PDB file of C-alpha atoms in Angstrom:
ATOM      1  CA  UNK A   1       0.000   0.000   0.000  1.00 55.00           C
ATOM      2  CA  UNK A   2       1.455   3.179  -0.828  1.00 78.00           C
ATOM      3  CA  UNK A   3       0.531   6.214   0.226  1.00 93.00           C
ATOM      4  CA  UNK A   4       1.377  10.050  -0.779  1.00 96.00           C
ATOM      5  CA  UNK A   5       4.371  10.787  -1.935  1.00 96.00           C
ATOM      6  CA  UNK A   6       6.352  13.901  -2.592  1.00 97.00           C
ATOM      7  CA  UNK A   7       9.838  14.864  -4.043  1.00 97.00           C
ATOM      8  CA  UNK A   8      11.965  16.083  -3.015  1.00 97.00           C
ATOM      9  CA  UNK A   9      11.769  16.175   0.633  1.00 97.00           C
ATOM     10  CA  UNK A  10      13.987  19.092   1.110  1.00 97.00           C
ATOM     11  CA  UNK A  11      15.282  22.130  -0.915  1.00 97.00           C
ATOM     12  CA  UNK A  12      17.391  24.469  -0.216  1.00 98.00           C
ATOM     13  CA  UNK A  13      17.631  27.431  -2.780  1.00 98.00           C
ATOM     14  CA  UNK A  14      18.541  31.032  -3.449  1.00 97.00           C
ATOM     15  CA  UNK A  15      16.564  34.260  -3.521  1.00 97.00           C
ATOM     16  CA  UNK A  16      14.871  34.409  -6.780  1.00 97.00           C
ATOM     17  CA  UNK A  17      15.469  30.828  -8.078  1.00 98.00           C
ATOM     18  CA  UNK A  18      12.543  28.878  -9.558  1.00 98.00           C
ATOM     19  CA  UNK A  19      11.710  25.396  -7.557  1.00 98.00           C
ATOM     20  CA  UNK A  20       9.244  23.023  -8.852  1.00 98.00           C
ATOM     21  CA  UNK A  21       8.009  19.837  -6.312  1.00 98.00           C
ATOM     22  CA  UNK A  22       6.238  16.838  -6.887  1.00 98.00           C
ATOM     23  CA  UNK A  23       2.995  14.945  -5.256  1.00 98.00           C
ATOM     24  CA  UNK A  24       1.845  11.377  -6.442  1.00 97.00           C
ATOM     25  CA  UNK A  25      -1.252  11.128  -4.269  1.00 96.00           C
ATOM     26  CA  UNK A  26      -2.904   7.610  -3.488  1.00 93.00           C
ATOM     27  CA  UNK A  27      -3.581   6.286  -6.463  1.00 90.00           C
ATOM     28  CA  UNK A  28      -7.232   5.660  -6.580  1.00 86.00           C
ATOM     29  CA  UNK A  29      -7.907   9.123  -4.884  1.00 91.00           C
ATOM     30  CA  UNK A  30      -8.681  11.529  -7.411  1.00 91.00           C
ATOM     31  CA  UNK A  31      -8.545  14.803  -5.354  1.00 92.00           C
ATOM     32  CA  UNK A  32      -5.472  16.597  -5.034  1.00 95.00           C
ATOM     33  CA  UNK A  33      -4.664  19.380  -2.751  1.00 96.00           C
ATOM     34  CA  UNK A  34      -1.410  21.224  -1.822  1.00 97.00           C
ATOM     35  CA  UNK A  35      -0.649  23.112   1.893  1.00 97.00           C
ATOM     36  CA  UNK A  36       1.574  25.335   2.983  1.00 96.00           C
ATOM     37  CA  UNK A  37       3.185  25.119   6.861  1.00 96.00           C
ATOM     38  CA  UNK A  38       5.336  27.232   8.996  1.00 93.00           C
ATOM     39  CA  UNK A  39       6.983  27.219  11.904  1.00 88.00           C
ATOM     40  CA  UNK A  40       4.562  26.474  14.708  1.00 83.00           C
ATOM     41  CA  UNK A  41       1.792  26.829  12.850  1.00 88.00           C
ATOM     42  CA  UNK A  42      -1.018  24.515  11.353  1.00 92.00           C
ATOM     43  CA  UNK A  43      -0.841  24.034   7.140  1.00 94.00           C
ATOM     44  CA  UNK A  44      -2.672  26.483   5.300  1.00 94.00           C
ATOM     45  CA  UNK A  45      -4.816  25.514   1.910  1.00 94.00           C
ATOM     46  CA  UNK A  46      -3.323  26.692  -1.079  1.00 95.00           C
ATOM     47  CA  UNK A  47      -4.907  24.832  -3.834  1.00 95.00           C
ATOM     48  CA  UNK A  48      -7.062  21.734  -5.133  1.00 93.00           C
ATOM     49  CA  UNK A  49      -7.375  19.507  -7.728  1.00 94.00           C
ATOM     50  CA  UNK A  50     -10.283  17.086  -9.034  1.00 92.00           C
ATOM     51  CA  UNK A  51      -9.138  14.621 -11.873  1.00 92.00           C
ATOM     52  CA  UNK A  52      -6.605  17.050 -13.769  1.00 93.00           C
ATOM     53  CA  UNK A  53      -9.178  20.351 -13.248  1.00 93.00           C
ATOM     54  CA  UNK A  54      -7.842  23.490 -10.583  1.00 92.00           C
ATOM     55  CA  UNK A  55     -11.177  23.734  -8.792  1.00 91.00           C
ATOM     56  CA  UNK A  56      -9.852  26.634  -6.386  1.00 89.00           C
ATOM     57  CA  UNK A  57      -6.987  29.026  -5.380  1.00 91.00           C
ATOM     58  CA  UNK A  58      -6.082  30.119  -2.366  1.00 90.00           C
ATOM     59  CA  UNK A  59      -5.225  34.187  -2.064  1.00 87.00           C
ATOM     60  CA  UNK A  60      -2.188  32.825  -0.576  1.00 82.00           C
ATOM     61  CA  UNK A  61      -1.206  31.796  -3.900  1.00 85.00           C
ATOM     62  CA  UNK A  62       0.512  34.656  -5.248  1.00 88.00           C
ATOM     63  CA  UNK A  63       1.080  35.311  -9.125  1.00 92.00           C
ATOM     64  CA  UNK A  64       4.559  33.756  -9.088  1.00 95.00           C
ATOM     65  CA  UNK A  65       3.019  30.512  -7.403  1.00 96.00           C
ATOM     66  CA  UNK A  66       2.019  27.756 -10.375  1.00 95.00           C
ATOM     67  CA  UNK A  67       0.282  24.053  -9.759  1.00 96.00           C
ATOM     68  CA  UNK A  68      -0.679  21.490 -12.189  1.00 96.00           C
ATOM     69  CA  UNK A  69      -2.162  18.089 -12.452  1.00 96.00           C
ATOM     70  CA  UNK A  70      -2.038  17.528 -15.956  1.00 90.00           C
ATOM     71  CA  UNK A  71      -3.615  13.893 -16.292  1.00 87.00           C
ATOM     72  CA  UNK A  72      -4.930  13.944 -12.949  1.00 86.00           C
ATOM     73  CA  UNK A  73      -2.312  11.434 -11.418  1.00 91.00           C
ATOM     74  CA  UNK A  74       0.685  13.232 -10.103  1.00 96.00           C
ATOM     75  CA  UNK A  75       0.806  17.058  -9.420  1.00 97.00           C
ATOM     76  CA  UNK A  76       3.959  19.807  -9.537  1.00 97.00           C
ATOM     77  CA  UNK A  77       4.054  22.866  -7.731  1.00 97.00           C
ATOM     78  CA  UNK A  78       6.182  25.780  -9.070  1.00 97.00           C
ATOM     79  CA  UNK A  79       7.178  28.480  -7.783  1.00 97.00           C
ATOM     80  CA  UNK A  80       9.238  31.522  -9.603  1.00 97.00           C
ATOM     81  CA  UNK A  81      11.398  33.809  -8.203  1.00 97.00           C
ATOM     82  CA  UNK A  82      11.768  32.451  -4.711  1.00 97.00           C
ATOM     83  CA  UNK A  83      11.661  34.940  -1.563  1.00 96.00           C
ATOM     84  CA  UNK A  84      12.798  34.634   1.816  1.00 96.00           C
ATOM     85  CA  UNK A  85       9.256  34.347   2.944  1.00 95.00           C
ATOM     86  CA  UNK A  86       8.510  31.487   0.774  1.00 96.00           C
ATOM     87  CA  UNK A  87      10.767  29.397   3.174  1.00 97.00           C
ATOM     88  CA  UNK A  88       8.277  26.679   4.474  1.00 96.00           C
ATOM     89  CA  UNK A  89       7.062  22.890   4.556  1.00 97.00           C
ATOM     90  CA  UNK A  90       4.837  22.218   1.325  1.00 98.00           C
ATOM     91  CA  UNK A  91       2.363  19.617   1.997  1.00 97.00           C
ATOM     92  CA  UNK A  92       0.508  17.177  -0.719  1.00 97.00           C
ATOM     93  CA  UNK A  93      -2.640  15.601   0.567  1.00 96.00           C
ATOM     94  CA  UNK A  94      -5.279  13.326  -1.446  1.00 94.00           C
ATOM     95  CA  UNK A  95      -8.811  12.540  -0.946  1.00 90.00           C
ATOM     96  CA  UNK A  96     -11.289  10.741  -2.833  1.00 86.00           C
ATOM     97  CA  UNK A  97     -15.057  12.127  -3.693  1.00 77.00           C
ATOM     98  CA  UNK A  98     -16.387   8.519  -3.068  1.00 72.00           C
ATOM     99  CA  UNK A  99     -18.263   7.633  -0.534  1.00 60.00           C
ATOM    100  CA  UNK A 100     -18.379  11.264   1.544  1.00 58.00           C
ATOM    101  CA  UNK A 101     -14.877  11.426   0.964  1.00 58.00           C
ATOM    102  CA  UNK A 102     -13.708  13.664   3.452  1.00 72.00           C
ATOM    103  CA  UNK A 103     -10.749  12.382   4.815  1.00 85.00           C
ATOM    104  CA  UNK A 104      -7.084  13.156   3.365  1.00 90.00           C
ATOM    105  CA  UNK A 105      -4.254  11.704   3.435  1.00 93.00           C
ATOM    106  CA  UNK A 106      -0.805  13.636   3.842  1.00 95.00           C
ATOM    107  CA  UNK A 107       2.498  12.999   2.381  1.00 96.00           C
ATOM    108  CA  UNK A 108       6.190  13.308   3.987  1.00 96.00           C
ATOM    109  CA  UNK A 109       6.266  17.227   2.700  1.00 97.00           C
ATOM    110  CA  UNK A 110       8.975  19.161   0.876  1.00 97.00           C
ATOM    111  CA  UNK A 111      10.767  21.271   3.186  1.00 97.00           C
ATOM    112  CA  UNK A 112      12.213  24.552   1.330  1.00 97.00           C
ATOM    113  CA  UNK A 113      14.442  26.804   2.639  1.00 97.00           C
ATOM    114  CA  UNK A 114      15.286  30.275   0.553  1.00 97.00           C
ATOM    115  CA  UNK A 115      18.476  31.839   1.250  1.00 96.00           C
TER     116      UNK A 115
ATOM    117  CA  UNK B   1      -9.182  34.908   9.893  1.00 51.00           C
ATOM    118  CA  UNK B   2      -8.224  31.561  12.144  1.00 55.00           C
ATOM    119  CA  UNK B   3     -11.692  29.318  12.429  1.00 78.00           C
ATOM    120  CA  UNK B   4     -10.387  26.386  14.323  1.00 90.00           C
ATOM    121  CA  UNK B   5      -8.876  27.369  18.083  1.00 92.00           C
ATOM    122  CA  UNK B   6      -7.261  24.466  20.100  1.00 95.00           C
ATOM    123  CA  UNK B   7      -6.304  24.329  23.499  1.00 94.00           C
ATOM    124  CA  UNK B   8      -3.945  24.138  25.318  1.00 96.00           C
ATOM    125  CA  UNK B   9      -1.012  25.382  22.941  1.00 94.00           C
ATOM    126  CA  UNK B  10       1.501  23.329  24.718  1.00 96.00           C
ATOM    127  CA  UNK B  11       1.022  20.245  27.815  1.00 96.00           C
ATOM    128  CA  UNK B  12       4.290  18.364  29.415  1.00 97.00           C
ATOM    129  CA  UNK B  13       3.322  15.726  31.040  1.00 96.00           C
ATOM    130  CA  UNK B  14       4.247  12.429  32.801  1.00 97.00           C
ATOM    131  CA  UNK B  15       3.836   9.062  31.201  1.00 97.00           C
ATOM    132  CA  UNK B  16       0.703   7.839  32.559  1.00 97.00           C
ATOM    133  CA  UNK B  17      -1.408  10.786  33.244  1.00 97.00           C
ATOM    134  CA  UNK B  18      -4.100  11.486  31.309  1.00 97.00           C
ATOM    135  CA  UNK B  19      -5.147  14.863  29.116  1.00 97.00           C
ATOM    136  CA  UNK B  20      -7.562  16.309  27.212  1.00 97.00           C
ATOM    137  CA  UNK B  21      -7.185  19.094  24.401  1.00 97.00           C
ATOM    138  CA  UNK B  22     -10.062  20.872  22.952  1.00 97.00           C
ATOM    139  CA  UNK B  23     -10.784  21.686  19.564  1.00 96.00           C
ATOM    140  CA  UNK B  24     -13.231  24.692  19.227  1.00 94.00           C
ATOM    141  CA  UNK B  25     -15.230  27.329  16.158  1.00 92.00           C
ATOM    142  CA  UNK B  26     -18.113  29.097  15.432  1.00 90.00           C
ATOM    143  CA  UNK B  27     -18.816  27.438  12.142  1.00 89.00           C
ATOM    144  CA  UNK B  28     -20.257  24.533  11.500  1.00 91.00           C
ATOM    145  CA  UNK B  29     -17.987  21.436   9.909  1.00 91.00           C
ATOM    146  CA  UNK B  30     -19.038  18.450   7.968  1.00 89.00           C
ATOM    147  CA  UNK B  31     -16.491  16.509   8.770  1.00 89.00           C
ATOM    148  CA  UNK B  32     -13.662  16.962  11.740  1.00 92.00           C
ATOM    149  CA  UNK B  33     -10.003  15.644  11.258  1.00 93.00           C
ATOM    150  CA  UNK B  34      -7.065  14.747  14.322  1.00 96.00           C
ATOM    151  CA  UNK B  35      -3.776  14.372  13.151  1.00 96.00           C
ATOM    152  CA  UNK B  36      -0.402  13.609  14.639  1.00 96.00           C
ATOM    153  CA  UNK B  37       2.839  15.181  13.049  1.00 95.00           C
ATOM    154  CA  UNK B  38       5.962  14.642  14.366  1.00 93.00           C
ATOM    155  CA  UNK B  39       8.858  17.165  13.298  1.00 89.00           C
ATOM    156  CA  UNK B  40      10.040  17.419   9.984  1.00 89.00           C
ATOM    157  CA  UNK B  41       6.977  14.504   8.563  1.00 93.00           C
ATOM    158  CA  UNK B  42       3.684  15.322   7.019  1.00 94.00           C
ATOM    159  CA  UNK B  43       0.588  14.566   9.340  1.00 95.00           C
ATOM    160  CA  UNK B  44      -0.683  11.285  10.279  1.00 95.00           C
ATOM    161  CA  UNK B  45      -4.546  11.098  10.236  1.00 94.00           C
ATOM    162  CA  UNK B  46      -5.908   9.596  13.519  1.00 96.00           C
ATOM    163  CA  UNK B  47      -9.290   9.715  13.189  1.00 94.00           C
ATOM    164  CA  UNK B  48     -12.073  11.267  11.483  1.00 92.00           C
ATOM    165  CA  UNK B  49     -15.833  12.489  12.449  1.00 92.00           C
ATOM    166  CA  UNK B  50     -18.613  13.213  10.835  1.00 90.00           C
ATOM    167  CA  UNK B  51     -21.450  12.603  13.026  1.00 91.00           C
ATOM    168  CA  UNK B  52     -23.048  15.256  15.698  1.00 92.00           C
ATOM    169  CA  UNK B  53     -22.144  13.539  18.935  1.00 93.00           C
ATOM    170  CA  UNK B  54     -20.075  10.669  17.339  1.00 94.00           C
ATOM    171  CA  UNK B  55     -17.458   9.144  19.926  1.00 96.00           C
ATOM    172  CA  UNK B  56     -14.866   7.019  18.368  1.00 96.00           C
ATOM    173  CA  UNK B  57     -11.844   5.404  20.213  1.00 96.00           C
ATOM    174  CA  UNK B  58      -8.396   4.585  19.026  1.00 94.00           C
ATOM    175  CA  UNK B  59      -6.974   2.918  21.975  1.00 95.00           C
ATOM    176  CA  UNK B  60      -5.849   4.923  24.871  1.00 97.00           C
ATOM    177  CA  UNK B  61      -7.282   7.883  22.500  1.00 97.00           C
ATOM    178  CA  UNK B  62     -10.974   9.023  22.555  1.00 97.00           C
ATOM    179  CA  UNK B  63     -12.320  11.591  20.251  1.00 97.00           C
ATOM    180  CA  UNK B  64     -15.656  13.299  20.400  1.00 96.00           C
ATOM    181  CA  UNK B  65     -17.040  15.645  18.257  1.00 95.00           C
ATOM    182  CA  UNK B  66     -19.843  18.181  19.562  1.00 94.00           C
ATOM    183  CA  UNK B  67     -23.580  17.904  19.173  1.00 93.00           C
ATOM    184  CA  UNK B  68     -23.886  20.953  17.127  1.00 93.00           C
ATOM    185  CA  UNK B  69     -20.553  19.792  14.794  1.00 91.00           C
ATOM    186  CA  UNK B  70     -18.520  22.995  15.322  1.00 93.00           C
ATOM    187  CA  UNK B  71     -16.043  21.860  19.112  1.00 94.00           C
ATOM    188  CA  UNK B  72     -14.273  18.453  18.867  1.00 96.00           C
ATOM    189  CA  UNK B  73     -11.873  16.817  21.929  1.00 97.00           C
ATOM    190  CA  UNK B  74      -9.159  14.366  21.956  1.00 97.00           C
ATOM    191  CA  UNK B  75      -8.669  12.585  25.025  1.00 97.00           C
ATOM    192  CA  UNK B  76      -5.200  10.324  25.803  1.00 97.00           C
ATOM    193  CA  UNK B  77      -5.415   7.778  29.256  1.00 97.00           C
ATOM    194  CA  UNK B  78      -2.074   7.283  30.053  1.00 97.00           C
ATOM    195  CA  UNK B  79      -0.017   8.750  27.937  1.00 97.00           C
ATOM    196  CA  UNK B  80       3.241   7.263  26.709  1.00 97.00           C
ATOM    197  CA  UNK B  81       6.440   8.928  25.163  1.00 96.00           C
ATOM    198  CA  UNK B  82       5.264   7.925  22.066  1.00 95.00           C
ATOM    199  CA  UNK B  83       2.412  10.112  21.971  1.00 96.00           C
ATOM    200  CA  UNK B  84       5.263  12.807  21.800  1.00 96.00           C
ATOM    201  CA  UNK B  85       3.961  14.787  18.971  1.00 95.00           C
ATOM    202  CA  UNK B  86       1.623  18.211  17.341  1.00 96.00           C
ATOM    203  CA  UNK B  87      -1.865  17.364  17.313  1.00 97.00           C
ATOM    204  CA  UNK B  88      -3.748  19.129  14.856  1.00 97.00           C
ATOM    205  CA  UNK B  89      -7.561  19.329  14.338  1.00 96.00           C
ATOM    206  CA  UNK B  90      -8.921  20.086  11.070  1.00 94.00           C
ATOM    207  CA  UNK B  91     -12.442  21.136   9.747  1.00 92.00           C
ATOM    208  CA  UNK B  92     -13.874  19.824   6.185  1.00 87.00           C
ATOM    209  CA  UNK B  93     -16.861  21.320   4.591  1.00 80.00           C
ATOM    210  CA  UNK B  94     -17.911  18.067   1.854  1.00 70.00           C
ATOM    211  CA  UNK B  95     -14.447  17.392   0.438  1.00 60.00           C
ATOM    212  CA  UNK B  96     -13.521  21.006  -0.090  1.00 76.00           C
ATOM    213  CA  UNK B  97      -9.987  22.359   2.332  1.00 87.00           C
ATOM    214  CA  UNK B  98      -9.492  21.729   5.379  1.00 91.00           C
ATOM    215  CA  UNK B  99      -9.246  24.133   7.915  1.00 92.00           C
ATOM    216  CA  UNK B 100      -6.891  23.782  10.268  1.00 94.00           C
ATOM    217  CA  UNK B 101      -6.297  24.615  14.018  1.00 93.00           C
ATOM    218  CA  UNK B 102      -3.501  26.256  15.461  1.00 88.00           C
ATOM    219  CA  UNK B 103      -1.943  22.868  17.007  1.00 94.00           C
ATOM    220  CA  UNK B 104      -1.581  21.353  20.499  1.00 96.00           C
ATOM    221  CA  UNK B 105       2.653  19.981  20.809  1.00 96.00           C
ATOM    222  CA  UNK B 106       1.971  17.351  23.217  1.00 97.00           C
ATOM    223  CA  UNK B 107       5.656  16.302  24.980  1.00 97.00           C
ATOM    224  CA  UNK B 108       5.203  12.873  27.664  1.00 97.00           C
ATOM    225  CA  UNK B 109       8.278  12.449  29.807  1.00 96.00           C
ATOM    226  CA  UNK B 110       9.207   8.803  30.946  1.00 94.00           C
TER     227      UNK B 110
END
């Protein structure tokens, strides 16, 4: 049984370098959503996924922030021109709309550090 | 705008005494979520309720969610070292994003 994974787990990068990250979600589950955690706190939605459509956007999700799913399996999440406050742990979760599906299931995370 | 309020932020306690943190909004959930995360991992789902009232236990763990859906608790008997960890709660509205609370770091000392 696998569950979510993401790659990589951590990345550390420079000011104003683009990063891209990776989530294969359970494989039956067809929902796909992405987080965003810092220090201390709980993970914040950024944005979700049914199938391969981008059903809605967090307004944490700034302009240079990018996610796809485009044969809604795995997903990527880019984002350009790194800043210091993008430093975080990037969480992948996946659900499926079956039966209530309401429950998700987290991955390991991508830590990312901007220098 | 931070819907989901748990308390307490932080408990130290002995291994074998027993706590309870409390998960508490205004709004109304469908669905209510406990996870464990430990440091540097994703979070672990424990349990999930959906039911007004539902009880469900895991073990030495016990979760409840309130009557009206919108105040859940997680109660440990005798805790261990192992349940070392950051308990979050997390509200669903029918499959959309979870909202989650602001995180109760548990530490158990032998």
């Amino acid at each position: 049984d696998t569950g979510v994974s993401q790659n990589p787990r951590h990345k550390i990068t420079k000011r104003g370098q683009n990063v891209t990250f990776r989530c294969d979600p359970i494989s039956e589950h067809n929902r796909l959503y992405w987080y965003r955690q810092t220090l201390g706190q709980g993970p914040e939605f950024l944005t979700y996924f049914q199938n391969e459509a981008q059903l809605e956007k967090s307004r944490l999700l700034s302009d240079r922030f990018s996610a796809e799913r485009p044969k809604g399996s795995f997903s990527t999440l880019e984002i350009q021109r790194t800043e210091q406050g993008d430093s975080a742990m990037y969480l992948c979760a996946s659900s499926s709309s079956q039966g209530g599906g309401e429950t998700q299931y987290f991955g390991p995370g991508t830590r990312l550090l901007v220098l | 705008t931070q819907l989901l309020e748990q308390s307490p932020q932080f408990l130290s306690i002995q291994e074998g005494e027993n706590l309870t943190v409390y998960c508490n909004s205004s709004s109304v959930f469908s669905s209510l979520q406990w996870y464990r995360q430990e440091p540097g991992e994703g979070p672990v789902l424990l349990v999930t309720v959906v039911t007004g009232g539902e009880v469900k236990k895991l073990k030495r763990l016990t979760f409840q969610f309130g009557d009206a859906r919108k105040d859940s608790s997680l109660h440990i008997t005798a805790a261990q070292p192992g349940d070392t960890g950051l308990y979050l709660c997390a509200g669903g509205r029918n499959t959309d994003k979870l909202i989650f609370g602001t995180g109760t770091r548990l530490q158990v000392f032998p």
